[in-house]
Amino acid sequence: MGNITAAKTIADIIRTCLGPRAMMKMLLDPMGGIVMTNDGNAILREIQVQHPAAKSMIEISRTQDEEVGDGTTSVIILAGEMLSVAEHFLEQQMHPTVIIWAYRKALDDMISILKKIGTPVDVNNKEMMLKIIKSAINTKAINRWSDLACSIALDAVKTVEFEENGRKEIDIKKYAKVEKIPGGFSEDSCVLRGIMVNKDVTHPRMRRLIKNPRIVLLDCSLEYKKGESQTDIEITREEDFARILQMEEEYIQQMCEDLIRVKPDLVITEKGVSDLAQHYLMRANITAIRRVRKTDNNRIARACGARIVSRTDELREEDVGTGARLFEVKKIGDEYFAFITDCKDPKACTIILRGASKEILAEVERNLQDAMQVCRNVLMDPQLVPGGGATEMAVSHALTERSKGMTGVEQWPYRAVAQALEVIPRTLIQNCGASTIRVLTSLRAKHTQEGSQTWGVNGETGALVDMKELGIWEPLAVKLQTYKTAVETAVLLLRIDDIVSGHKKKNDNQSKQSAAPEAAQE
């Protein structure tokens, strides 16, 4: 029972964060920083919880976030509701295994019903895609600039979409980097056809603007290599010392000549560039940028078609990237940023976010991540289901119908699952302040009619609407994941009948010790 209460508590915290009229939560993290968000996962990440059952609730929102990137709030609310409808049966001494069996069966049916409801979508239809992303963004803080955010997300995902021998790969995490620059207006945010790094050129006299640059990416440092182990050199003659210094210079000169041989305009390395190397490169009119993050370097490689080389003497012509048309260094605010833009066919991109404060930017970034994930899900699996609680009601109605044909005790928990699904539309109605019972009853009635599976709640006003007309759709992948995760968690927590702590011993000893001095004082 304690588990159920714990799960319900977590669900209640998150409950107000569902839907377009969602409230924000303000969290103080241990460092004293502030996080403002209504993303279920972001909130639960920050909360400190002791109860093990509550911890597993937090875990599922993280799973949801990693798998499909959206629906973190609804998964928690659903799981909490599934458990609270089970509470009633446990009080009547029904065995948990029976409930679990019914839940499992309900889950299988839910999945098959969902697949029936799902409608295929044309991925190349831009307006439709924007609508889908928009329904994901509407519940977030950035819905004021939702059109801008939608097109940014769509552009970014389309850019990093990558097909090789028939299998699609859309890696947002690696290749679509979000760079946050405080200042400016939110309207200035954009997707670069290329990469931006927060670096300046190493030498003040190097060129800051290069048209059609030839780019070389290095993984090694352009400075004299010290011995790997601690090496000591004993020198007896003075000429030897001069010779050693000369060798160091020659070594660097050799490296630079290897570079200059392929005539690059821009050299980017992940490690350092010594002063001498800068001098040689500058004389050859080559711009150098040093200490670029490895991830950024990979992105530049994808964008301009260069290969990352680990040793200068292995440089060949095909390692040079010529895909970019423009390299420039701009000063934004008080920092310098290097832009490698206008690439021919970039497979990586940078999204620049501008905004008033760090907190706002962090929230916008999280929302954009959600939008890009939704977009990716649709590209991977182009099936849609109606949003706004319509799917939940349709599935719930179908489950109730099926339960009528069941016999035995199992039909009750099975029917309870159908009831639990209604929590999503109910919460939507609550969050926009309409009368819950009235709207929900009329919605139930609506769903008994034929062909009204797409009816749901308008989260702004709390009225009943057809989701087809409102244009609010969700990817099927997200819904499937939400249901699976929620039911699995409910089953998991119902399986637990006792929590045994393994930390008893320590506390007992401490309490005895602390009690002893007090007794002595008396």
Short mmCIF file of C-alpha atoms in Angstrom, two decimals:
data_model
loop_
_atom_site.label_atom_id
_atom_site.label_comp_id
_atom_site.label_asym_id
_atom_site.label_seq_id
_atom_site.Cartn_x
_atom_site.Cartn_y
_atom_site.Cartn_z
CA MET A 1 0.00 0.00 0.00
CA GLY A 2 2.86 2.34 0.79
CA ASN A 3 4.16 1.90 -2.73
CA ILE A 4 0.87 2.94 -4.21
CA THR A 5 0.70 6.04 -2.04
CA ALA A 6 4.25 6.97 -2.99
CA ALA A 7 3.52 6.54 -6.69
CA LYS A 8 0.36 8.60 -6.37
CA THR A 9 2.23 11.40 -4.64
CA ILE A 10 4.73 11.63 -7.47
CA ALA A 11 1.89 11.60 -10.00
CA ASP A 12 0.15 14.42 -8.13
CA ILE A 13 3.26 16.60 -8.26
CA ILE A 14 3.46 16.21 -12.01
CA ARG A 15 -0.27 16.30 -12.66
CA THR A 16 -0.52 20.07 -13.08
CA CYS A 17 2.12 20.00 -15.82
CA LEU A 18 -0.03 18.32 -18.47
CA GLY A 19 -1.58 20.12 -21.37
CA PRO A 20 -1.45 23.57 -22.94
CA ARG A 21 -2.64 25.26 -19.75
CA ALA A 22 0.12 23.60 -17.79
CA MET A 23 1.71 25.21 -14.78
CA MET A 24 5.46 25.56 -14.50
CA LYS A 25 7.50 24.24 -11.60
CA MET A 26 10.39 26.17 -10.14
CA LEU A 27 13.09 23.96 -8.72
CA LEU A 28 16.08 24.87 -6.62
CA ASP A 29 18.89 22.50 -7.35
CA PRO A 30 21.51 21.65 -4.68
CA MET A 31 23.94 24.18 -6.10
CA GLY A 32 21.42 26.95 -5.53
CA GLY A 33 20.65 27.38 -9.22
CA ILE A 34 17.10 27.73 -10.47
CA VAL A 35 15.37 25.49 -12.98
CA MET A 36 12.00 26.52 -14.36
CA THR A 37 10.22 23.87 -16.36
CA ASN A 38 7.09 21.87 -16.99
CA ASP A 39 8.88 18.93 -18.55
CA GLY A 40 8.04 15.92 -16.39
CA ASN A 41 11.49 14.43 -16.68
CA ALA A 42 13.34 17.64 -15.84
CA ILE A 43 11.31 18.09 -12.68
CA LEU A 44 11.72 14.56 -11.42
CA ARG A 45 15.45 14.64 -12.12
CA GLU A 46 15.84 17.40 -9.54
CA ILE A 47 13.59 15.98 -6.82
CA GLN A 48 15.29 14.19 -3.95
CA VAL A 49 13.24 11.12 -3.02
CA GLN A 50 13.77 8.53 -0.30
CA HIS A 51 11.00 6.05 -1.04
CA PRO A 52 12.12 3.22 -3.38
CA ALA A 53 8.77 2.98 -5.16
CA ALA A 54 8.85 6.68 -5.91
CA LYS A 55 12.37 6.23 -7.28
CA SER A 56 11.16 3.72 -9.83
CA MET A 57 8.49 6.21 -10.90
CA ILE A 58 11.21 8.75 -11.55
CA GLU A 59 13.15 6.16 -13.46
CA ILE A 60 10.27 5.60 -15.93
CA SER A 61 10.04 9.23 -16.89
CA ARG A 62 13.72 9.06 -17.70
CA THR A 63 13.20 5.95 -19.82
CA GLN A 64 10.41 7.70 -21.68
CA ASP A 65 12.63 10.70 -22.27
CA GLU A 66 15.49 8.62 -23.64
CA GLU A 67 13.32 6.35 -25.79
CA VAL A 68 10.94 8.79 -27.46
CA GLY A 69 11.68 12.16 -25.87
CA ASP A 70 8.07 13.17 -25.30
CA GLY A 71 5.20 12.10 -23.06
CA THR A 72 7.25 12.16 -19.87
CA THR A 73 4.43 13.80 -17.94
CA SER A 74 1.66 11.54 -19.15
CA VAL A 75 3.60 8.37 -18.41
CA ILE A 76 3.88 9.30 -14.74
CA ILE A 77 0.25 10.31 -14.44
CA LEU A 78 -0.91 7.10 -16.11
CA ALA A 79 1.27 4.86 -13.97
CA GLY A 80 0.06 6.62 -10.82
CA GLU A 81 -3.53 6.19 -11.88
CA MET A 82 -3.09 2.51 -12.79
CA LEU A 83 -1.82 1.90 -9.27
CA SER A 84 -4.54 3.86 -7.55
CA VAL A 85 -7.31 1.89 -9.31
CA ALA A 86 -5.59 -1.30 -8.19
CA GLU A 87 -5.71 -0.14 -4.56
CA HIS A 88 -9.45 -0.82 -4.41
CA PHE A 89 -8.96 -4.47 -5.44
CA LEU A 90 -6.15 -5.04 -2.99
CA GLU A 91 -8.42 -3.85 -0.20
CA GLN A 92 -10.94 -6.49 -1.26
CA GLN A 93 -8.19 -9.09 -0.78
CA MET A 94 -7.85 -9.81 -4.49
CA HIS A 95 -4.47 -11.37 -5.18
CA PRO A 96 -1.94 -9.08 -6.94
CA THR A 97 -1.18 -11.80 -9.51
CA VAL A 98 -4.75 -11.72 -10.74
CA ILE A 99 -4.59 -7.94 -11.13
CA ILE A 100 -1.25 -8.23 -12.91
CA TRP A 101 -2.63 -10.81 -15.31
CA ALA A 102 -5.54 -8.54 -16.17
CA TYR A 103 -3.20 -5.55 -16.64
CA ARG A 104 -0.98 -7.53 -18.98
CA LYS A 105 -3.93 -8.64 -21.06
CA ALA A 106 -5.24 -5.09 -21.16
CA LEU A 107 -1.84 -3.87 -22.35
CA ASP A 108 -1.80 -6.30 -25.27
CA ASP A 109 -5.28 -5.19 -26.25
CA MET A 110 -4.35 -1.53 -25.86
CA ILE A 111 -1.46 -1.95 -28.26
CA SER A 112 -3.60 -3.66 -30.88
CA ILE A 113 -6.33 -1.01 -30.55
CA LEU A 114 -3.75 1.78 -30.85
CA LYS A 115 -2.41 0.32 -34.06
CA LYS A 116 -5.95 0.28 -35.44
CA ILE A 117 -6.54 3.92 -34.52
CA GLY A 118 -3.21 5.01 -35.97
CA THR A 119 -3.29 6.77 -39.32
CA PRO A 120 -0.29 6.87 -41.65
CA VAL A 121 1.27 10.25 -42.45
CA ASP A 122 3.19 11.56 -45.41
CA VAL A 123 6.58 12.58 -44.08
CA ASN A 124 7.28 14.97 -46.93
CA ASN A 125 4.15 16.99 -46.33
CA LYS A 126 5.65 19.95 -44.50
CA GLU A 127 2.42 21.41 -43.15
CA MET A 128 1.39 18.13 -41.58
CA MET A 129 4.80 17.69 -39.98
CA LEU A 130 4.66 21.20 -38.56
CA LYS A 131 1.22 20.46 -37.11
CA ILE A 132 2.50 17.37 -35.34
CA ILE A 133 5.46 19.18 -33.87
CA LYS A 134 3.21 22.04 -32.93
CA SER A 135 0.94 19.83 -30.86
CA ALA A 136 4.03 18.68 -29.00
CA ILE A 137 5.20 22.23 -28.38
CA ASN A 138 1.82 23.69 -27.47
CA THR A 139 2.02 22.38 -23.94
CA LYS A 140 5.43 23.95 -23.41
CA ALA A 141 6.71 27.39 -22.52
CA ILE A 142 7.69 28.28 -26.07
CA ASN A 143 4.22 28.10 -27.58
CA ARG A 144 4.42 31.88 -28.17
CA TRP A 145 6.99 31.26 -30.88
CA SER A 146 5.65 27.87 -31.80
CA ASP A 147 5.84 28.44 -35.57
CA LEU A 148 9.48 29.43 -35.35
CA ALA A 149 10.29 26.55 -33.00
CA CYS A 150 8.50 24.04 -35.24
CA SER A 151 10.37 25.05 -38.33
CA ILE A 152 13.67 25.04 -36.42
CA ALA A 153 13.02 21.52 -35.16
CA LEU A 154 11.94 20.26 -38.55
CA ASP A 155 14.94 21.80 -40.33
CA ALA A 156 17.37 20.43 -37.80
CA VAL A 157 16.01 16.90 -37.95
CA LYS A 158 15.79 16.90 -41.73
CA THR A 159 19.40 18.02 -41.85
CA VAL A 160 20.79 15.24 -39.69
CA GLU A 161 18.64 12.56 -41.30
CA PHE A 162 21.05 10.10 -42.77
CA GLU A 163 20.33 6.99 -44.79
CA GLU A 164 22.86 4.34 -45.50
CA ASN A 165 22.05 1.01 -47.14
CA GLY A 166 18.38 1.28 -46.37
CA ARG A 167 18.46 1.99 -42.67
CA LYS A 168 17.57 5.41 -41.38
CA GLU A 169 19.68 7.03 -38.74
CA ILE A 170 18.64 10.28 -37.11
CA ASP A 171 21.06 11.11 -34.35
CA ILE A 172 19.93 14.36 -32.81
CA LYS A 173 22.11 14.13 -29.75
CA LYS A 174 25.37 13.95 -31.64
CA TYR A 175 24.81 16.05 -34.70
CA ALA A 176 22.24 18.70 -33.84
CA LYS A 177 23.92 20.85 -31.25
CA VAL A 178 21.99 23.54 -29.45
CA GLU A 179 24.14 26.56 -28.65
CA LYS A 180 22.63 28.99 -26.18
CA ILE A 181 23.73 32.61 -26.40
CA PRO A 182 22.08 34.88 -23.83
CA GLY A 183 20.98 38.24 -25.23
CA GLY A 184 19.05 39.25 -28.29
CA PHE A 185 15.46 38.23 -28.99
CA SER A 186 13.99 34.76 -29.12
CA GLU A 187 13.00 35.53 -32.70
CA ASP A 188 16.67 35.59 -33.69
CA SER A 189 17.05 31.86 -33.09
CA CYS A 190 17.84 29.87 -36.21
CA VAL A 191 19.31 26.69 -37.64
CA LEU A 192 22.70 27.13 -39.25
CA ARG A 193 23.49 25.21 -42.40
CA GLY A 194 26.73 24.30 -40.74
CA ILE A 195 28.51 24.52 -37.42
CA MET A 196 29.32 27.17 -34.88
CA VAL A 197 31.99 26.81 -32.22
CA ASN A 198 32.71 29.11 -29.36
CA LYS A 199 36.32 29.78 -30.40
CA ASP A 200 38.42 32.53 -31.88
CA VAL A 201 41.40 32.17 -34.22
CA THR A 202 44.68 31.51 -32.40
CA HIS A 203 46.73 34.31 -33.86
CA PRO A 204 45.43 37.86 -34.21
CA ARG A 205 46.77 38.27 -37.77
CA MET A 206 45.06 35.20 -39.18
CA ARG A 207 42.14 35.69 -41.56
CA ARG A 208 38.74 36.00 -39.94
CA LEU A 209 36.71 35.56 -43.11
CA ILE A 210 37.38 32.91 -45.75
CA LYS A 211 35.19 32.15 -48.75
CA ASN A 212 35.10 28.49 -49.85
CA PRO A 213 37.64 27.36 -47.23
CA ARG A 214 39.55 24.10 -47.50
CA ILE A 215 39.27 22.62 -44.03
CA VAL A 216 41.63 20.18 -42.35
CA LEU A 217 40.58 18.58 -39.06
CA LEU A 218 43.26 17.24 -36.76
CA ASP A 219 43.19 15.08 -33.70
CA CYS A 220 46.81 15.74 -32.72
CA SER A 221 48.58 18.72 -31.25
CA LEU A 222 50.80 20.99 -33.31
CA GLU A 223 53.51 21.31 -30.70
CA TYR A 224 56.67 19.46 -29.77
CA LYS A 225 55.84 16.02 -28.41
CA LYS A 226 57.33 15.26 -25.04
CA GLY A 227 58.35 11.70 -24.24
CA GLU A 228 55.54 9.51 -22.98
CA SER A 229 57.43 8.43 -19.88
CA GLN A 230 59.59 10.67 -17.71
CA THR A 231 62.68 11.12 -19.83
CA ASP A 232 65.85 12.88 -18.79
CA ILE A 233 68.52 13.91 -21.23
CA GLU A 234 71.99 14.62 -19.92
CA ILE A 235 73.93 17.08 -22.03
CA THR A 236 77.68 17.54 -21.73
CA ARG A 237 78.39 19.79 -24.67
CA GLU A 238 76.80 23.12 -25.32
CA GLU A 239 76.27 22.46 -29.05
CA ASP A 240 74.09 19.45 -28.15
CA PHE A 241 71.68 21.72 -26.34
CA ALA A 242 71.39 23.98 -29.36
CA ARG A 243 70.91 20.84 -31.48
CA ILE A 244 68.03 19.66 -29.29
CA LEU A 245 66.26 23.00 -29.53
CA GLN A 246 66.81 22.89 -33.27
CA MET A 247 65.31 19.39 -33.44
CA GLU A 248 62.21 20.61 -31.65
CA GLU A 249 61.84 23.44 -34.14
CA GLU A 250 62.44 21.16 -37.09
CA TYR A 251 59.84 18.73 -35.78
CA ILE A 252 57.22 21.47 -35.64
CA GLN A 253 58.31 22.83 -38.98
CA GLN A 254 57.97 19.37 -40.49
CA MET A 255 54.43 19.06 -39.12
CA CYS A 256 53.47 22.44 -40.50
CA GLU A 257 54.96 21.60 -43.88
CA ASP A 258 52.90 18.41 -43.96
CA LEU A 259 49.87 20.59 -43.39
CA ILE A 260 50.81 23.26 -45.90
CA ARG A 261 51.35 20.58 -48.54
CA VAL A 262 47.58 20.03 -48.91
CA LYS A 263 47.00 23.83 -49.08
CA PRO A 264 44.26 24.22 -46.48
CA ASP A 265 42.78 27.58 -45.52
CA LEU A 266 41.62 26.50 -42.12
CA VAL A 267 43.14 24.05 -39.66
CA ILE A 268 41.07 22.93 -36.69
CA THR A 269 42.62 20.79 -33.99
CA GLU A 270 41.34 19.28 -30.77
CA LYS A 271 44.63 19.87 -28.97
CA GLY A 272 47.01 22.82 -28.69
CA VAL A 273 48.93 24.78 -31.31
CA SER A 274 52.32 26.08 -30.25
CA ASP A 275 53.46 29.64 -30.99
CA LEU A 276 56.00 28.46 -33.50
CA ALA A 277 53.42 26.44 -35.40
CA GLN A 278 51.11 29.47 -35.40
CA HIS A 279 53.92 31.48 -36.94
CA TYR A 280 54.50 28.97 -39.75
CA LEU A 281 50.80 28.61 -40.45
CA MET A 282 50.30 32.35 -40.48
CA ARG A 283 53.09 32.81 -43.01
CA ALA A 284 51.32 30.28 -45.22
CA ASN A 285 48.11 32.28 -44.75
CA ILE A 286 46.32 29.45 -42.90
CA THR A 287 43.88 30.12 -40.11
CA ALA A 288 44.12 27.83 -37.09
CA ILE A 289 41.59 27.12 -34.37
CA ARG A 290 42.66 25.03 -31.42
CA ARG A 291 41.18 23.05 -28.54
CA VAL A 292 37.85 22.33 -30.21
CA ARG A 293 35.68 19.78 -28.42
CA LYS A 294 35.76 16.30 -29.89
CA THR A 295 32.00 16.31 -30.43
CA ASP A 296 32.21 19.64 -32.26
CA ASN A 297 35.00 18.30 -34.41
CA ASN A 298 32.86 15.31 -35.41
CA ARG A 299 30.07 17.68 -36.33
CA ILE A 300 32.34 19.82 -38.48
CA ALA A 301 33.51 16.65 -40.21
CA ARG A 302 29.92 15.68 -41.02
CA ALA A 303 29.06 19.18 -42.20
CA CYS A 304 31.93 19.94 -44.57
CA GLY A 305 32.91 16.43 -45.57
CA ALA A 306 36.38 16.43 -44.07
CA ARG A 307 37.96 13.47 -42.32
CA ILE A 308 39.57 13.80 -38.92
CA VAL A 309 43.28 12.97 -39.22
CA SER A 310 45.32 11.77 -36.27
CA ARG A 311 48.80 12.41 -37.66
CA THR A 312 49.93 15.21 -39.90
CA ASP A 313 52.17 13.04 -42.06
CA GLU A 314 49.17 10.94 -43.10
CA LEU A 315 47.27 13.86 -44.61
CA ARG A 316 45.89 13.20 -48.07
CA GLU A 317 43.86 15.25 -50.50
CA GLU A 318 40.59 13.41 -49.73
CA ASP A 319 40.85 14.30 -46.05
CA VAL A 320 40.31 17.97 -46.85
CA GLY A 321 36.77 19.24 -46.42
CA THR A 322 35.52 21.56 -49.15
CA GLY A 323 31.80 21.37 -48.41
CA ALA A 324 31.55 24.71 -46.62
CA ARG A 325 31.26 27.96 -48.56
CA LEU A 326 32.02 30.39 -45.77
CA PHE A 327 34.14 30.59 -42.64
CA GLU A 328 33.89 33.66 -40.47
CA VAL A 329 34.47 34.74 -36.90
CA LYS A 330 31.78 36.95 -35.42
CA LYS A 331 31.59 38.64 -32.09
CA ILE A 332 28.25 38.06 -30.37
CA GLY A 333 27.87 39.73 -27.00
CA ASP A 334 31.36 39.65 -25.56
CA GLU A 335 32.52 36.35 -26.99
CA TYR A 336 33.89 35.31 -30.35
CA PHE A 337 32.19 32.57 -32.30
CA ALA A 338 33.58 30.79 -35.34
CA PHE A 339 30.98 29.98 -37.97
CA ILE A 340 31.48 27.39 -40.67
CA THR A 341 28.31 27.88 -42.66
CA ASP A 342 26.50 27.57 -45.93
CA CYS A 343 27.51 23.94 -46.43
CA LYS A 344 26.44 22.11 -49.57
CA ASP A 345 24.88 19.05 -47.97
CA PRO A 346 25.42 19.27 -44.25
CA LYS A 347 24.65 16.15 -42.24
CA ALA A 348 25.08 18.08 -39.00
CA CYS A 349 23.89 21.45 -37.82
CA THR A 350 23.96 23.92 -34.98
CA ILE A 351 20.83 25.50 -33.59
CA ILE A 352 21.40 28.96 -32.17
CA LEU A 353 19.05 30.00 -29.39
CA ARG A 354 18.87 33.59 -28.24
CA GLY A 355 16.86 34.75 -25.29
CA ALA A 356 16.69 37.04 -22.31
CA SER A 357 18.04 34.90 -19.50
CA LYS A 358 19.79 31.63 -18.86
CA GLU A 359 16.72 30.05 -17.29
CA ILE A 360 14.52 30.85 -20.27
CA LEU A 361 17.16 29.51 -22.65
CA ALA A 362 17.49 26.28 -20.71
CA GLU A 363 13.74 25.76 -20.85
CA VAL A 364 13.56 26.59 -24.56
CA GLU A 365 16.36 24.12 -25.21
CA ARG A 366 14.50 21.35 -23.38
CA ASN A 367 11.35 22.12 -25.34
CA LEU A 368 13.23 22.10 -28.61
CA GLN A 369 14.73 18.74 -27.74
CA ASP A 370 11.19 17.42 -27.26
CA ALA A 371 10.10 18.88 -30.58
CA MET A 372 13.05 17.34 -32.40
CA GLN A 373 12.43 13.98 -30.78
CA VAL A 374 8.79 14.05 -31.86
CA CYS A 375 9.86 14.92 -35.37
CA ARG A 376 12.38 12.09 -35.35
CA ASN A 377 9.76 9.62 -34.13
CA VAL A 378 7.45 10.52 -36.97
CA LEU A 379 10.22 10.15 -39.55
CA MET A 380 11.17 6.76 -38.11
CA ASP A 381 7.62 5.49 -37.78
CA PRO A 382 5.16 7.61 -39.77
CA GLN A 383 1.98 6.71 -37.85
CA LEU A 384 -0.19 9.16 -35.96
CA VAL A 385 -2.90 9.01 -33.31
CA PRO A 386 -5.15 11.90 -32.27
CA GLY A 387 -4.02 13.92 -29.23
CA GLY A 388 -5.93 15.79 -26.55
CA GLY A 389 -7.06 12.70 -24.65
CA ALA A 390 -8.95 11.36 -27.68
CA THR A 391 -6.80 8.26 -28.02
CA GLU A 392 -7.12 7.50 -24.33
CA MET A 393 -10.90 7.74 -24.47
CA ALA A 394 -11.11 5.59 -27.60
CA VAL A 395 -8.89 2.89 -26.12
CA SER A 396 -10.74 3.09 -22.82
CA HIS A 397 -14.09 2.65 -24.57
CA ALA A 398 -12.82 -0.32 -26.59
CA LEU A 399 -11.42 -1.97 -23.45
CA THR A 400 -14.71 -1.54 -21.60
CA GLU A 401 -16.53 -3.16 -24.50
CA ARG A 402 -14.14 -6.10 -24.50
CA SER A 403 -14.36 -6.58 -20.75
CA LYS A 404 -18.07 -7.30 -21.08
CA GLY A 405 -17.24 -10.54 -22.84
CA MET A 406 -14.88 -11.71 -20.09
CA THR A 407 -15.79 -14.01 -17.25
CA GLY A 408 -14.31 -14.50 -13.81
CA VAL A 409 -12.64 -12.09 -11.44
CA GLU A 410 -10.19 -10.78 -14.03
CA GLN A 411 -12.77 -8.63 -15.75
CA TRP A 412 -12.81 -6.09 -12.90
CA PRO A 413 -9.13 -5.09 -12.96
CA TYR A 414 -9.33 -5.20 -16.77
CA ARG A 415 -12.14 -2.70 -16.67
CA ALA A 416 -10.21 -0.63 -14.16
CA VAL A 417 -7.43 -0.15 -16.68
CA ALA A 418 -9.99 1.37 -19.00
CA GLN A 419 -11.00 3.75 -16.22
CA ALA A 420 -7.40 4.62 -15.45
CA LEU A 421 -6.85 5.78 -19.04
CA GLU A 422 -9.48 8.46 -18.53
CA VAL A 423 -7.06 10.26 -16.22
CA ILE A 424 -5.40 11.99 -19.18
CA PRO A 425 -8.50 13.77 -20.53
CA ARG A 426 -9.61 14.38 -16.95
CA THR A 427 -6.36 16.10 -16.06
CA LEU A 428 -6.55 18.18 -19.23
CA ILE A 429 -10.00 19.35 -18.21
CA GLN A 430 -8.88 20.09 -14.65
CA ASN A 431 -5.85 22.07 -15.78
CA CYS A 432 -7.92 24.48 -17.82
CA GLY A 433 -10.49 24.85 -15.07
CA ALA A 434 -13.62 23.42 -16.73
CA SER A 435 -16.14 21.24 -14.93
CA THR A 436 -14.57 17.79 -14.93
CA ILE A 437 -17.57 15.55 -14.48
CA ARG A 438 -19.78 17.24 -17.03
CA VAL A 439 -17.20 17.33 -19.80
CA LEU A 440 -15.93 13.83 -19.14
CA THR A 441 -19.42 12.31 -19.18
CA SER A 442 -20.27 13.98 -22.46
CA LEU A 443 -16.93 12.83 -23.90
CA ARG A 444 -17.69 9.27 -22.85
CA ALA A 445 -21.08 9.50 -24.49
CA LYS A 446 -19.47 10.90 -27.62
CA HIS A 447 -17.09 7.95 -27.87
CA THR A 448 -19.92 5.42 -27.81
CA GLN A 449 -21.05 6.76 -31.19
CA GLU A 450 -19.57 5.38 -34.37
CA GLY A 451 -16.73 7.23 -36.07
CA SER A 452 -16.04 9.71 -33.31
CA GLN A 453 -12.75 8.25 -32.17
CA THR A 454 -10.93 11.48 -32.77
CA TRP A 455 -12.95 13.53 -30.31
CA GLY A 456 -11.06 14.85 -27.32
CA VAL A 457 -10.69 17.78 -25.00
CA ASN A 458 -9.48 21.15 -26.15
CA GLY A 459 -6.84 21.83 -23.51
CA GLU A 460 -7.17 25.62 -23.89
CA THR A 461 -10.91 25.94 -23.23
CA GLY A 462 -11.95 22.56 -21.88
CA ALA A 463 -14.59 22.10 -24.58
CA LEU A 464 -15.11 18.96 -26.64
CA VAL A 465 -13.64 19.14 -30.12
CA ASP A 466 -12.70 16.87 -32.98
CA MET A 467 -8.93 16.58 -32.95
CA LYS A 468 -8.88 16.23 -36.74
CA GLU A 469 -10.10 19.79 -37.08
CA LEU A 470 -7.86 21.18 -34.35
CA GLY A 471 -4.93 19.41 -35.96
CA ILE A 472 -3.53 17.95 -32.76
CA TRP A 473 -1.74 14.68 -33.45
CA GLU A 474 0.82 12.60 -31.63
CA PRO A 475 3.26 10.04 -32.98
CA LEU A 476 2.16 6.46 -32.41
CA ALA A 477 5.61 5.54 -31.11
CA VAL A 478 5.24 7.97 -28.20
CA LYS A 479 1.81 6.66 -27.24
CA LEU A 480 2.87 3.02 -27.44
CA GLN A 481 5.90 3.72 -25.27
CA THR A 482 3.79 5.64 -22.76
CA TYR A 483 1.29 2.82 -22.33
CA LYS A 484 3.88 0.09 -22.19
CA THR A 485 5.99 1.91 -19.64
CA ALA A 486 3.04 2.90 -17.47
CA VAL A 487 1.52 -0.58 -17.30
CA GLU A 488 4.89 -2.26 -16.80
CA THR A 489 5.63 0.04 -13.87
CA ALA A 490 2.25 -0.53 -12.31
CA VAL A 491 2.80 -4.28 -12.62
CA LEU A 492 6.27 -3.97 -11.16
CA LEU A 493 5.08 -2.05 -8.11
CA LEU A 494 2.13 -4.38 -7.58
CA ARG A 495 4.52 -7.32 -7.50
CA ILE A 496 6.25 -5.87 -4.45
CA ASP A 497 4.67 -6.94 -1.20
CA ASP A 498 7.35 -5.87 1.23
CA ILE A 499 10.27 -3.50 1.36
CA VAL A 500 13.19 -4.70 3.44
CA SER A 501 15.87 -2.15 4.17
CA GLY A 502 19.48 -3.23 4.21
CA HIS A 503 20.65 -0.28 6.31
CA LYS A 504 19.36 -1.30 9.70
CA LYS A 505 22.63 -2.33 11.36
CA LYS A 506 24.45 0.99 11.20
CA ASN A 507 21.62 3.04 12.66
CA ASP A 508 21.13 0.69 15.60
CA ASN A 509 24.77 0.93 16.62
CA GLN A 510 24.77 4.68 16.28
CA SER A 511 21.60 5.09 18.31
CA LYS A 512 23.04 2.92 21.08
CA GLN A 513 26.23 4.95 21.11
CA SER A 514 24.40 8.25 21.12
CA ALA A 515 22.11 7.01 23.89
CA ALA A 516 25.06 5.99 26.08
CA PRO A 517 26.59 9.47 26.60
CA GLU A 518 23.15 10.89 27.37
CA ALA A 519 22.65 8.23 30.02
CA ALA A 520 26.08 9.04 31.44
CA GLN A 521 25.20 12.73 31.69
CA GLU A 522 22.06 11.96 33.62
#
